């Protein structure tokens, strides 16, 4: 019985399949070189079956163009968010734009409608635009999408990855575990022992790290962990409000609450007011992010500062280093968080 064998591709010097040329990819796929070029450039006028066959060969043989096929890269940075409904996103845009402006680059901003991985239509649009690089925020690419960008020589960096990006994926994050630790430790030092949490989505690595830091602070202080005091939100004001009502309506309500971000803290403020509780006299609140609004609310919010603009700026510099073929000192970096004490925390009244 005979079995079909994948064509063996040889580089121009005949040494190995790694480094296969565009012409060799075309011969193996049974198509013309211009057709492979169309696939590489994200053109839509290729039959789906042909596109799939070419993509599989590009990935299998780790195709790397010696020079970019097709047009030169556009003077663009592609920036994609899982959602844009947040002042947090605006801080990221400000940071990216600051470096892009100095580099004479323009931005293309898109949203994946709440999905943690953008769809194939977004990838196709990026391949057609051929930007200098791609930055993903609280998002990620599946392996096939990563391979598509890599085979076109388009580098990408993830800011605050939703999941474990793996050791090979360039990523910029923050010390979320340390931030959760410092928030809970601050409240413990004030004398609080019943400390609640309104976390971000459990599917996001940053949310889990902050809760783990909170638990570590309790453990270090010898305070038992009460799972019923931890509720899950989604980084929006509404879940801060609804989860806040739930926690604060308990007969043994917490005297302090750490929230997954500043927007949830604002929702918690609203829930406390509705229940006739004063901040910080009846309830201490700690946020996360230190958005500008944290200083404007009443009382001003104690929060963990996440260096959002610096994270965005670092991501652009990293993706530009990769685009220029430079060898960055590190491909993954977590920037430091720190507690900002304001007026929303105080010692418990009872």
XYZ file of C-alpha atoms in Angstrom:
350
model
C 0.000 0.000 0.000
C 1.379 3.402 -0.893
C 0.835 6.641 1.036
C 0.915 10.169 -0.294
C 4.004 12.100 0.697
C 4.270 15.832 1.199
C 6.540 17.367 -1.448
C 10.048 17.893 -0.135
C 11.015 21.520 -0.622
C 14.609 22.485 -1.068
C 16.114 25.904 -0.609
C 18.071 27.513 -3.393
C 21.288 26.024 -2.092
C 19.587 22.591 -1.880
C 20.322 22.154 1.828
C 17.003 21.932 3.674
C 13.276 22.529 3.430
C 13.572 25.450 5.832
C 14.000 28.600 3.766
C 11.874 27.401 0.841
C 11.354 30.013 -1.829
C 8.053 31.372 -3.067
C 8.517 29.500 -6.356
C 9.068 26.205 -4.513
C 5.950 26.793 -2.394
C 4.007 27.415 -5.620
C 5.259 24.190 -7.239
C 4.410 22.147 -4.128
C 0.903 23.632 -4.035
C 0.374 23.130 -7.766
C -0.293 26.830 -8.374
C 1.522 29.760 -9.920
C 3.916 32.005 -8.007
C 1.535 35.000 -8.463
C -1.176 32.962 -6.708
C 1.116 32.377 -3.713
C 1.906 36.093 -3.759
C -1.829 36.865 -3.639
C -2.218 34.643 -0.577
C 0.762 36.298 1.084
C -0.703 39.736 0.448
C -4.178 38.906 1.722
C -5.861 39.206 -1.659
C -9.440 37.949 -1.774
C -9.386 36.636 -5.362
C -8.063 33.166 -4.442
C -10.274 30.087 -4.101
C -10.681 29.025 -0.448
C -9.298 25.519 -1.050
C -6.255 26.952 -2.829
C -5.695 29.503 -0.064
C -5.849 26.763 2.577
C -3.372 24.560 0.681
C -0.906 27.426 0.264
C -1.261 28.532 3.899
C -0.578 24.981 5.098
C 2.590 24.807 3.040
C 3.739 28.243 4.196
C 3.286 27.168 7.816
C 4.704 23.669 7.402
C 7.880 24.909 5.776
C 8.186 28.032 7.947
C 8.298 30.255 4.908
C 10.253 33.444 5.531
C 10.519 35.885 2.630
C 14.085 37.001 1.944
C 12.527 40.311 1.008
C 8.925 41.256 1.514
C 6.929 40.068 -1.442
C 4.490 42.562 -2.848
C 4.413 46.198 -1.832
C 6.658 47.699 0.847
C 5.202 47.839 4.354
C 2.815 50.697 4.893
C 3.696 53.370 7.452
C 1.107 51.928 9.815
C 0.773 50.286 13.179
C -2.264 48.030 13.530
C -3.770 48.244 17.028
C -6.573 45.837 17.912
C -8.607 45.734 21.140
C -10.949 43.037 22.356
C -13.267 45.992 23.112
C -13.004 49.776 23.070
C -15.668 50.775 25.627
C -13.265 51.963 28.296
C -11.093 54.914 29.307
C -8.408 52.230 29.716
C -8.402 51.761 25.935
C -7.951 55.503 25.432
C -4.844 55.444 27.648
C -3.413 52.650 25.492
C -4.159 54.613 22.313
C -2.461 57.681 23.766
C 0.668 55.666 24.560
C 0.830 53.985 21.157
C 0.167 57.243 19.339
C 2.937 59.071 21.250
C 5.625 56.729 19.911
C 4.003 56.292 16.485
C 3.951 60.058 16.007
C 7.688 60.297 16.727
C 8.273 57.513 14.181
C 6.036 59.124 11.522
C 3.638 56.200 11.655
C -0.159 56.223 11.505
C -2.537 54.027 13.507
C -5.276 51.682 12.387
C -7.486 50.912 15.411
C -9.938 48.015 15.373
C -12.013 45.972 17.815
C -12.730 42.248 18.000
C -16.191 42.784 19.545
C -15.313 41.270 22.916
C -13.618 38.169 21.494
C -10.205 37.360 22.914
C -8.964 36.455 19.430
C -9.758 38.537 16.329
C -11.445 36.830 13.416
C -9.913 35.756 10.144
C -11.412 38.763 8.350
C -9.247 41.004 10.542
C -6.159 38.941 9.686
C -6.951 39.187 5.978
C -7.293 42.972 6.265
C -3.933 43.211 8.052
C -2.251 41.109 5.379
C -3.681 43.430 2.732
C -2.543 46.570 4.600
C 0.944 45.184 5.342
C 1.611 47.345 8.404
C 5.009 47.714 10.022
C 3.674 45.740 12.980
C 0.619 44.691 14.963
C -0.224 45.333 18.625
C -3.008 43.353 20.309
C -4.556 44.481 23.599
C -6.037 42.007 26.106
C -6.244 39.688 23.153
C -4.249 37.056 21.358
C -3.891 35.196 18.082
C -4.396 31.510 17.496
C -1.445 29.594 16.110
C -2.627 29.729 12.499
C -3.010 33.521 12.694
C 0.437 33.870 14.247
C 1.889 31.773 11.444
C 0.188 33.920 8.817
C 1.689 37.128 10.190
C 5.097 35.546 10.709
C 5.233 34.181 7.152
C 4.619 37.727 5.864
C 7.284 39.256 8.072
C 4.730 41.246 10.114
C 5.798 41.265 13.794
C 3.236 41.452 16.586
C 3.247 42.237 20.314
C 0.521 41.542 22.886
C -0.279 44.033 25.653
C -1.617 42.434 28.847
C -2.239 39.004 27.253
C -5.601 37.437 28.043
C -4.023 34.000 28.539
C -0.550 32.546 28.744
C 1.096 33.840 25.551
C 3.859 31.234 25.612
C 7.560 31.942 25.834
C 7.967 32.849 22.170
C 5.221 35.501 21.914
C 6.395 39.102 22.451
C 4.309 40.583 25.269
C 4.163 43.604 27.557
C 2.259 43.320 30.823
C 2.193 44.582 34.386
C 2.938 43.030 37.765
C -0.703 42.117 38.393
C 0.047 39.661 41.211
C 2.061 42.296 43.049
C -0.743 44.797 42.475
C -3.349 42.505 44.014
C -0.995 41.834 46.923
C -0.369 45.530 47.615
C -4.102 46.383 47.463
C -5.046 43.706 49.997
C -2.007 44.377 52.168
C -2.944 48.074 52.402
C -6.411 47.170 53.676
C -5.026 44.595 56.119
C -2.617 47.168 57.530
C -5.578 49.504 58.106
C -7.154 46.775 60.222
C -9.662 45.219 57.800
C -10.209 41.460 58.001
C -13.375 40.926 55.930
C -12.092 42.034 52.550
C -14.154 41.290 49.446
C -13.097 41.158 45.811
C -14.929 42.065 42.606
C -12.523 40.599 40.081
C -12.276 40.901 36.332
C -13.176 37.967 34.038
C -11.690 34.717 35.315
C -10.679 33.767 31.746
C -8.157 36.625 31.742
C -4.735 35.990 33.184
C -4.464 39.471 34.715
C -7.672 38.929 36.723
C -6.486 35.614 38.116
C -3.089 37.079 39.037
C -4.678 39.951 40.988
C -6.906 37.578 42.970
C -3.903 35.331 43.638
C -2.012 38.341 44.995
C -4.966 39.177 47.261
C -5.013 35.610 48.568
C -1.271 35.707 49.217
C -1.682 38.880 51.300
C -4.409 37.237 53.388
C -2.304 34.118 53.873
C 0.740 36.127 54.947
C -1.384 38.022 57.484
C -2.939 34.810 58.800
C -6.439 35.810 57.660
C -8.557 32.879 56.397
C -9.644 33.069 52.768
C -13.435 33.226 52.365
C -14.363 32.204 48.821
C -17.853 33.679 49.233
C -16.320 37.171 49.397
C -14.869 36.852 45.878
C -17.186 37.651 42.950
C -16.442 37.831 39.242
C -17.073 40.903 37.116
C -16.217 41.903 33.570
C -14.237 45.144 34.039
C -17.386 47.255 33.472
C -19.187 49.686 35.767
C -22.359 47.583 35.741
C -20.779 44.509 37.332
C -19.147 46.655 39.978
C -22.638 47.852 40.849
C -24.430 44.477 40.787
C -21.657 42.559 42.544
C -21.354 45.421 45.029
C -25.048 45.204 45.891
C -24.668 41.458 46.418
C -21.661 41.736 48.721
C -22.916 44.754 50.671
C -26.391 43.303 51.257
C -24.962 40.396 53.254
C -25.564 40.457 57.022
C -21.806 39.904 57.437
C -20.853 42.320 54.686
C -17.177 43.075 54.038
C -15.709 46.266 55.473
C -13.456 46.692 52.415
C -13.489 45.586 48.776
C -10.759 45.344 46.135
C -12.065 45.765 42.584
C -10.648 44.460 39.320
C -10.392 47.944 37.858
C -11.405 51.556 38.478
C -14.633 51.281 36.480
C -15.868 48.486 38.744
C -14.902 50.634 41.722
C -17.226 53.369 40.422
C -20.039 50.843 40.161
C -19.310 49.812 43.749
C -19.502 53.483 44.798
C -23.000 53.611 43.311
C -24.083 50.428 45.113
C -22.772 51.767 48.446
C -24.661 55.049 48.031
C -27.854 53.178 47.191
C -27.534 51.165 50.403
C -26.803 54.258 52.492
C -23.150 53.387 53.125
C -20.436 56.035 53.235
C -16.957 55.646 51.755
C -14.580 55.254 53.556
C -16.447 55.452 56.903
C -18.531 52.320 56.256
C -16.628 50.782 53.361
C -13.076 51.067 52.047
C -12.590 50.653 48.293
C -9.441 49.980 46.254
C -9.456 50.100 42.448
C -6.927 49.041 39.840
C -5.460 51.016 36.891
C -5.335 54.618 38.193
C -7.270 56.094 35.290
C -7.620 59.914 35.374
C -11.178 59.547 36.685
C -9.805 57.953 39.893
C -8.686 61.395 41.028
C -11.969 63.097 40.145
C -14.531 60.934 41.923
C -15.689 61.653 45.456
C -13.930 60.532 47.501
C -10.830 60.228 45.316
C -10.088 56.548 44.759
C -7.239 54.606 46.312
C -6.066 52.391 43.482
C -3.210 50.325 42.095
C -1.486 52.238 39.346
C -0.957 50.168 36.231
C 1.469 52.005 33.905
C -0.886 51.796 30.914
C 0.726 54.434 28.702
C 4.204 53.105 29.446
C 3.049 49.587 28.555
C 1.703 50.862 25.235
C 4.865 52.822 24.479
C 7.030 49.788 25.289
C 4.908 47.618 23.002
C 5.419 49.965 20.045
C 9.170 50.151 20.610
C 9.346 46.354 20.828
C 7.347 45.776 17.639
C 9.499 48.340 15.796
C 12.690 46.621 16.993
C 11.344 43.329 15.678
C 10.334 44.941 12.362
C 13.836 46.348 11.937
C 15.464 43.014 12.642
C 16.979 44.158 15.927
C 17.446 41.730 18.803
C 15.555 43.209 21.781
C 16.988 42.641 25.259
C 13.760 40.845 26.180
C 10.643 39.826 24.281
C 8.446 39.750 27.391
C 8.313 42.447 30.043
C 6.117 43.180 33.065
C 6.147 46.809 34.208
C 5.792 47.618 37.906
C 2.471 48.483 39.552
C 2.200 50.564 42.729
C -0.460 51.521 45.216
C -1.768 55.106 45.076
C -3.358 56.050 48.406
C -6.220 58.535 48.295
C -9.371 59.032 50.356
C -11.453 55.919 49.669
C -9.714 53.783 52.330
C -9.598 54.129 56.100
C -9.521 51.962 59.195
C -12.773 50.029 59.781
C -15.264 51.859 62.008
C -16.123 48.751 64.025
